[in-house]
Amino acid sequence: MTLTLSEINEQRAQQSDYLWTLNFGPQHPATHTTLRLVLQLDGERVVDATPDIGYLHSGFEKLGEHLDYNQYVTITDRMNYISPAANGVAWHHAVENLMDIEITPRCQYIRVICAELCRISDHLLSCGAMGLDTGAFTFFLYAFYQRELIYDIFESLSGQRFHPGYTRVGGLFHDLTDVTIEKIRAFVRGFPKVHGELEKLLNRNRIYVDRTKGVAVLTKEEAINFSATGPIARASGVTRDLRKDEPYLCYADFDFQVPCMKTGDCYARYYVRMREMLESLKIVEQALENLPAGPINVGEDERTALPDKHAVYQSIEGTITHFELVMNNRGFEVPQEEVYGAIESPNGELGFYIVGDGSDVAYRAHCRPPSFIHFAIFPHLIRGHTLSDVVAVLGSLNIIAAELDR
Amino acid sequence: MSTETTQQIEQRIAGCTVSEFRGQARVVVPCEAIHEALTLLKNECGFDLLVEITCVDYLNFRDATDRFGLVYLLANSATNERIILRTYVNEPDPSVPTATDLWRGANWMEREVFDMYGINFAGHPDLRRILMPEEFTAFPLRKDYPMQGRGERHNFPVIRRGDA
């Protein structure tokens, strides 16, 4: 017999009747997404927090067992919808690992550009929302204006602002156009100035620093023990970054640094994200200026990448390849094996564990969602802090509920 | 992946098999030895980061002899090596010892596997459903659970405004 949430609270309340219980969420402006916390309060102090999640659970992993390797990108886009293209890159990275496909250099570079633009967009939201919750509304507006520019880039890249669905097995949906390249160049030129203004607004803002410095400290040992990755682990002194440590795609070609801090508090998590944006911008610039020529998809003979529409309508090979890949009793040739493929997503290690059974649909498509792992740390972080710190800690962890619940 | 680690596991854990696919080392250990293998990897081989715990239901899978395959993804945060540790459990009582005593991060990962597959983690401090509602009875990621038609919204009790 397992205890239900209400029973636990009742037992605890009997032991200490001066504590009172506060229900935080699921519909609360400061949770930003749909998640619920049951807080045990001693006056203003949080004695314990019990997260209750699952409000957005929509069976994404079950759907992964019914949609083929190309179709599932529409679902991964909806996991972390703040940086959707990075999820597609992660999914197809794992799929190509399973099928042993070597993608073309141009495709690698474009995927890197997408992933890094997503990282900037995700960090802008995370820092902006954290600023908003701690009273810095102007910062939020500045950050969101820049996110709007990134949405414009994705719109011209794929035709969709919010859910681009841009990656395909063995390639991409479309090649970069000159218009898109010009938009990315304009963003790369303009962003450092705005970033400087953003830093001036918050880095030494006394209210913001008072509310975040020394709050919710995560030590290095705890970060590793709790399986934290990404900016949250790097703010605690763990230097692990998959872009440097297991260079996937073409990250080995670029000159960039991995910002780390040792304090592990909310301010460190904010500051690591702010510095990472500039490093990502460096990668985008280098990738764009050194973009290799050539095709974006692997060859038609290999029967893995969908041919472009011109080839489908004008050549017999293109028609046959398209037909073979789209018909549901043909499709991809997949080994009966299991692989894990992971990338460094904006929030941390985003990996997919895929079991192939020879058909064109995955037998099991498991996602390792960074938000889920990080939200498990929350009760540990908030214990002993005041109620007003709850929003600062939530903001610094950057919990995206669609990815948390899947 | 260093061969030292896999050799060490082969010597210490009886009945384990080592394989490799696309450069990823995988070790299948017997169900009784899973906790021992995790302790060995964490404390002696330096695999201090538990990346993820997940499960695969092998019902109807070609050539499969066991029902559930548990997957532990581990990484070494100093050398960045990875290892995949697997074990098999079967009906009617799929149960393995918990890893929460080794990693605190294992808590929610095991709760998710319990919620989706009904695998019991013996010794887990708080094994409750995490994503599905408390009153839900089935395990939705099992292969004998259909994608549509069961446990959907119309089966849930309706709470009206007056009764709430």
XYZ file of C-alpha atoms in Angstrom, chain A residues 97-396:
300
model
C 23.210 6.535 -34.226
C 20.866 3.537 -34.318
C 20.829 3.329 -38.125
C 24.524 4.237 -38.447
C 23.980 7.189 -40.778
C 26.764 9.718 -41.268
C 25.109 13.055 -42.064
C 26.667 15.590 -44.441
C 28.905 18.420 -43.158
C 26.467 21.108 -44.270
C 23.648 19.395 -42.376
C 25.848 19.189 -39.265
C 26.606 22.903 -39.419
C 22.967 23.890 -39.907
C 21.909 21.655 -37.019
C 24.532 23.312 -34.819
C 23.204 26.748 -35.774
C 19.653 25.632 -34.870
C 20.711 24.117 -31.568
C 22.700 27.160 -30.524
C 19.973 29.631 -31.505
C 17.663 27.483 -29.392
C 20.074 27.693 -26.489
C 20.076 31.501 -26.662
C 16.291 31.529 -26.885
C 15.898 29.121 -23.948
C 18.331 31.016 -21.721
C 16.650 34.330 -22.570
C 13.338 32.903 -21.405
C 14.821 31.307 -18.326
C 16.677 34.425 -17.185
C 13.802 36.674 -18.258
C 11.188 34.720 -16.331
C 13.446 34.560 -13.297
C 13.845 38.332 -13.503
C 10.095 38.767 -13.883
C 9.387 36.687 -10.772
C 11.906 38.606 -8.711
C 10.565 41.980 -9.802
C 12.640 42.929 -12.854
C 9.954 43.383 -15.469
C 12.011 45.473 -17.921
C 14.594 42.725 -18.238
C 11.862 40.290 -19.224
C 10.648 42.568 -22.035
C 14.160 43.116 -23.403
C 14.784 39.357 -23.370
C 11.479 38.591 -25.068
C 12.128 41.041 -27.858
C 15.290 39.101 -28.704
C 13.404 35.799 -28.574
C 11.000 37.265 -31.111
C 13.929 37.747 -33.519
C 14.902 34.083 -33.071
C 11.310 33.037 -33.786
C 11.495 35.084 -36.994
C 14.648 33.201 -37.977
C 12.922 29.852 -37.416
C 9.902 31.047 -39.346
C 11.955 31.780 -42.428
C 13.985 28.591 -41.855
C 11.125 26.121 -41.677
C 7.839 27.969 -42.145
C 6.807 27.517 -38.504
C 7.617 29.924 -35.706
C 6.972 27.816 -32.643
C 7.295 24.186 -33.691
C 9.660 24.073 -36.646
C 9.874 20.263 -36.998
C 12.997 20.950 -38.991
C 15.156 17.828 -38.763
C 14.681 14.605 -40.719
C 16.408 11.247 -40.626
C 19.662 11.772 -42.513
C 19.104 15.437 -43.180
C 16.849 18.439 -42.904
C 13.496 19.651 -44.154
C 14.945 22.514 -46.231
C 18.262 24.091 -46.968
C 19.126 27.517 -45.563
C 18.036 30.360 -47.843
C 19.856 33.670 -48.294
C 17.036 35.455 -46.476
C 17.524 33.242 -43.418
C 21.291 33.663 -43.492
C 20.846 37.434 -43.622
C 18.440 37.286 -40.668
C 20.868 35.221 -38.597
C 23.706 37.613 -39.493
C 21.600 40.578 -38.389
C 20.825 38.818 -35.107
C 24.499 37.985 -34.506
C 25.415 41.634 -35.134
C 22.737 43.098 -32.906
C 22.618 40.691 -29.979
C 25.904 41.548 -28.140
C 24.751 45.133 -27.534
C 21.421 44.008 -26.099
C 23.178 41.330 -24.057
C 25.393 44.044 -22.544
C 22.299 46.031 -21.624
C 20.693 42.953 -20.098
C 23.757 42.325 -17.968
C 23.789 45.958 -16.853
C 20.152 45.675 -15.799
C 20.523 42.686 -13.501
C 24.112 41.655 -12.760
C 24.623 44.243 -10.049
C 21.007 45.126 -9.383
C 20.816 45.160 -5.587
C 17.307 43.760 -5.261
C 17.994 40.972 -7.721
C 21.353 40.061 -6.164
C 19.851 40.050 -2.667
C 17.110 37.720 -3.773
C 19.329 35.241 -5.617
C 22.816 35.205 -4.078
C 23.274 32.457 -1.497
C 19.761 31.133 -2.146
C 19.281 27.401 -2.766
C 22.916 26.329 -2.867
C 23.654 23.057 -4.661
C 27.149 21.741 -3.975
C 29.211 19.897 -6.562
C 28.790 16.511 -4.832
C 25.037 17.005 -4.555
C 24.808 18.049 -8.198
C 26.432 14.792 -9.305
C 24.452 12.710 -6.800
C 21.167 14.228 -8.046
C 22.162 13.576 -11.696
C 22.090 17.306 -12.512
C 23.496 18.304 -15.902
C 23.720 21.424 -18.010
C 23.839 24.967 -16.630
C 22.589 23.823 -13.230
C 25.496 21.420 -12.759
C 27.963 23.877 -14.272
C 26.884 26.574 -11.812
C 27.901 24.124 -9.059
C 31.354 23.454 -10.476
C 30.728 20.329 -12.561
C 32.532 21.033 -15.828
C 30.679 18.383 -17.828
C 29.439 19.659 -21.200
C 28.728 17.121 -23.928
C 29.702 19.602 -26.638
C 33.277 19.478 -25.325
C 33.372 16.058 -23.671
C 31.813 13.886 -26.387
C 31.887 16.205 -29.409
C 28.864 15.219 -31.480
C 27.905 16.880 -34.801
C 30.803 19.230 -35.595
C 31.347 20.950 -32.256
C 35.039 20.033 -32.347
C 35.486 22.576 -35.192
C 34.480 25.608 -33.146
C 36.290 27.811 -30.700
C 34.139 28.356 -27.621
C 34.334 28.116 -23.863
C 32.161 26.474 -21.238
C 31.290 28.943 -18.457
C 31.310 27.416 -14.964
C 30.876 28.750 -11.448
C 31.496 27.259 -8.045
C 28.919 28.862 -5.761
C 25.926 26.851 -7.013
C 23.256 29.346 -5.926
C 20.454 30.907 -7.968
C 22.675 33.786 -9.008
C 25.331 31.386 -10.329
C 22.737 29.539 -12.392
C 21.540 32.864 -13.815
C 25.071 34.056 -14.526
C 26.196 30.806 -16.203
C 23.206 31.080 -18.537
C 24.015 34.701 -19.356
C 27.612 33.841 -20.268
C 26.564 30.766 -22.247
C 24.496 32.940 -24.557
C 27.608 34.801 -25.699
C 29.493 31.532 -26.271
C 26.556 30.196 -28.291
C 26.570 33.371 -30.332
C 30.263 32.774 -31.097
C 29.428 29.256 -32.321
C 26.569 30.525 -34.504
C 28.828 33.134 -36.059
C 31.634 30.649 -36.765
C 29.229 28.055 -38.166
C 27.523 30.576 -40.419
C 30.736 32.031 -41.825
C 32.302 28.593 -42.423
C 29.162 26.903 -43.709
C 30.294 24.116 -46.080
C 28.718 23.795 -49.513
C 27.101 20.588 -50.669
C 23.903 18.668 -50.058
C 21.995 18.704 -46.760
C 20.649 15.168 -47.089
C 22.539 11.911 -47.393
C 22.374 10.352 -50.846
C 19.191 9.020 -52.410
C 20.789 5.617 -52.940
C 20.988 4.990 -49.228
C 17.222 5.233 -48.889
C 17.236 7.027 -45.567
C 16.570 10.727 -46.209
C 13.348 11.925 -47.818
C 14.210 13.430 -51.231
C 13.195 17.013 -51.913
C 9.918 17.652 -53.688
C 11.561 18.514 -57.007
C 13.232 15.082 -57.095
C 9.986 13.349 -56.080
C 8.017 14.850 -58.967
C 10.735 14.993 -61.643
C 12.786 11.800 -61.277
C 11.926 8.130 -60.968
C 14.604 7.536 -58.282
C 13.156 10.323 -56.179
C 9.627 8.955 -56.526
C 10.725 5.458 -55.559
C 12.728 6.645 -52.544
C 9.872 8.777 -51.323
C 7.399 5.909 -51.773
C 9.640 3.405 -49.997
C 10.134 5.700 -47.017
C 6.537 6.817 -46.632
C 4.739 3.469 -47.053
C 4.275 2.035 -43.607
C 5.175 -1.568 -44.440
C 8.498 -0.535 -46.024
C 10.293 2.466 -44.598
C 13.618 2.430 -42.838
C 15.983 -0.441 -42.372
C 16.676 -0.540 -38.679
C 18.763 -3.082 -36.764
C 17.135 -4.953 -33.908
C 19.262 -3.149 -31.352
C 19.214 -0.523 -28.627
C 21.187 2.721 -28.502
C 21.354 5.846 -26.423
C 22.103 9.165 -28.067
C 22.385 12.442 -26.173
C 23.110 16.069 -26.888
C 23.778 19.047 -24.638
C 20.393 20.738 -24.813
C 19.925 24.218 -23.274
C 18.670 22.641 -20.048
C 21.203 19.835 -19.777
C 21.721 16.396 -21.183
C 18.778 15.533 -23.437
C 19.021 11.933 -24.576
C 16.876 9.350 -26.275
C 17.081 5.635 -25.590
C 15.757 3.941 -28.694
C 14.987 0.262 -29.203
C 14.675 -0.686 -32.861
C 12.799 -3.833 -33.875
C 13.466 -3.798 -37.611
C 10.315 -1.870 -38.524
C 10.088 1.832 -39.306
C 8.601 2.564 -35.884
C 10.654 2.554 -32.701
C 9.845 -0.292 -30.310
C 10.642 2.038 -27.430
C 11.466 5.741 -27.598
C 12.508 6.836 -24.154
C 13.424 10.445 -23.493
C 15.802 11.541 -20.748
C 14.243 14.907 -19.940
C 16.505 17.319 -18.050
C 13.536 19.162 -16.510
C 12.273 15.978 -14.839
C 15.657 15.244 -13.270
C 16.116 18.855 -12.173
C 12.684 19.222 -10.631
C 13.476 16.259 -8.376
C 16.157 18.457 -6.755
C 13.663 21.196 -5.941
C 12.496 19.973 -2.468
C 16.127 19.662 -1.410
C 16.943 23.176 -2.633
C 13.980 25.000 -1.120
C 14.047 23.452 2.355
C 14.748 26.143 4.935
C 14.241 29.091 2.598
C 11.378 31.569 2.679
C 8.196 31.387 0.633
C 9.303 34.263 -1.606
C 12.371 32.252 -2.635
C 10.198 29.546 -4.186
C 9.714 31.524 -7.390
C 13.398 32.439 -7.628
C 14.445 28.784 -7.281
C 11.808 27.600 -9.757
C 13.006 30.221 -12.229
C 16.633 29.248 -11.799
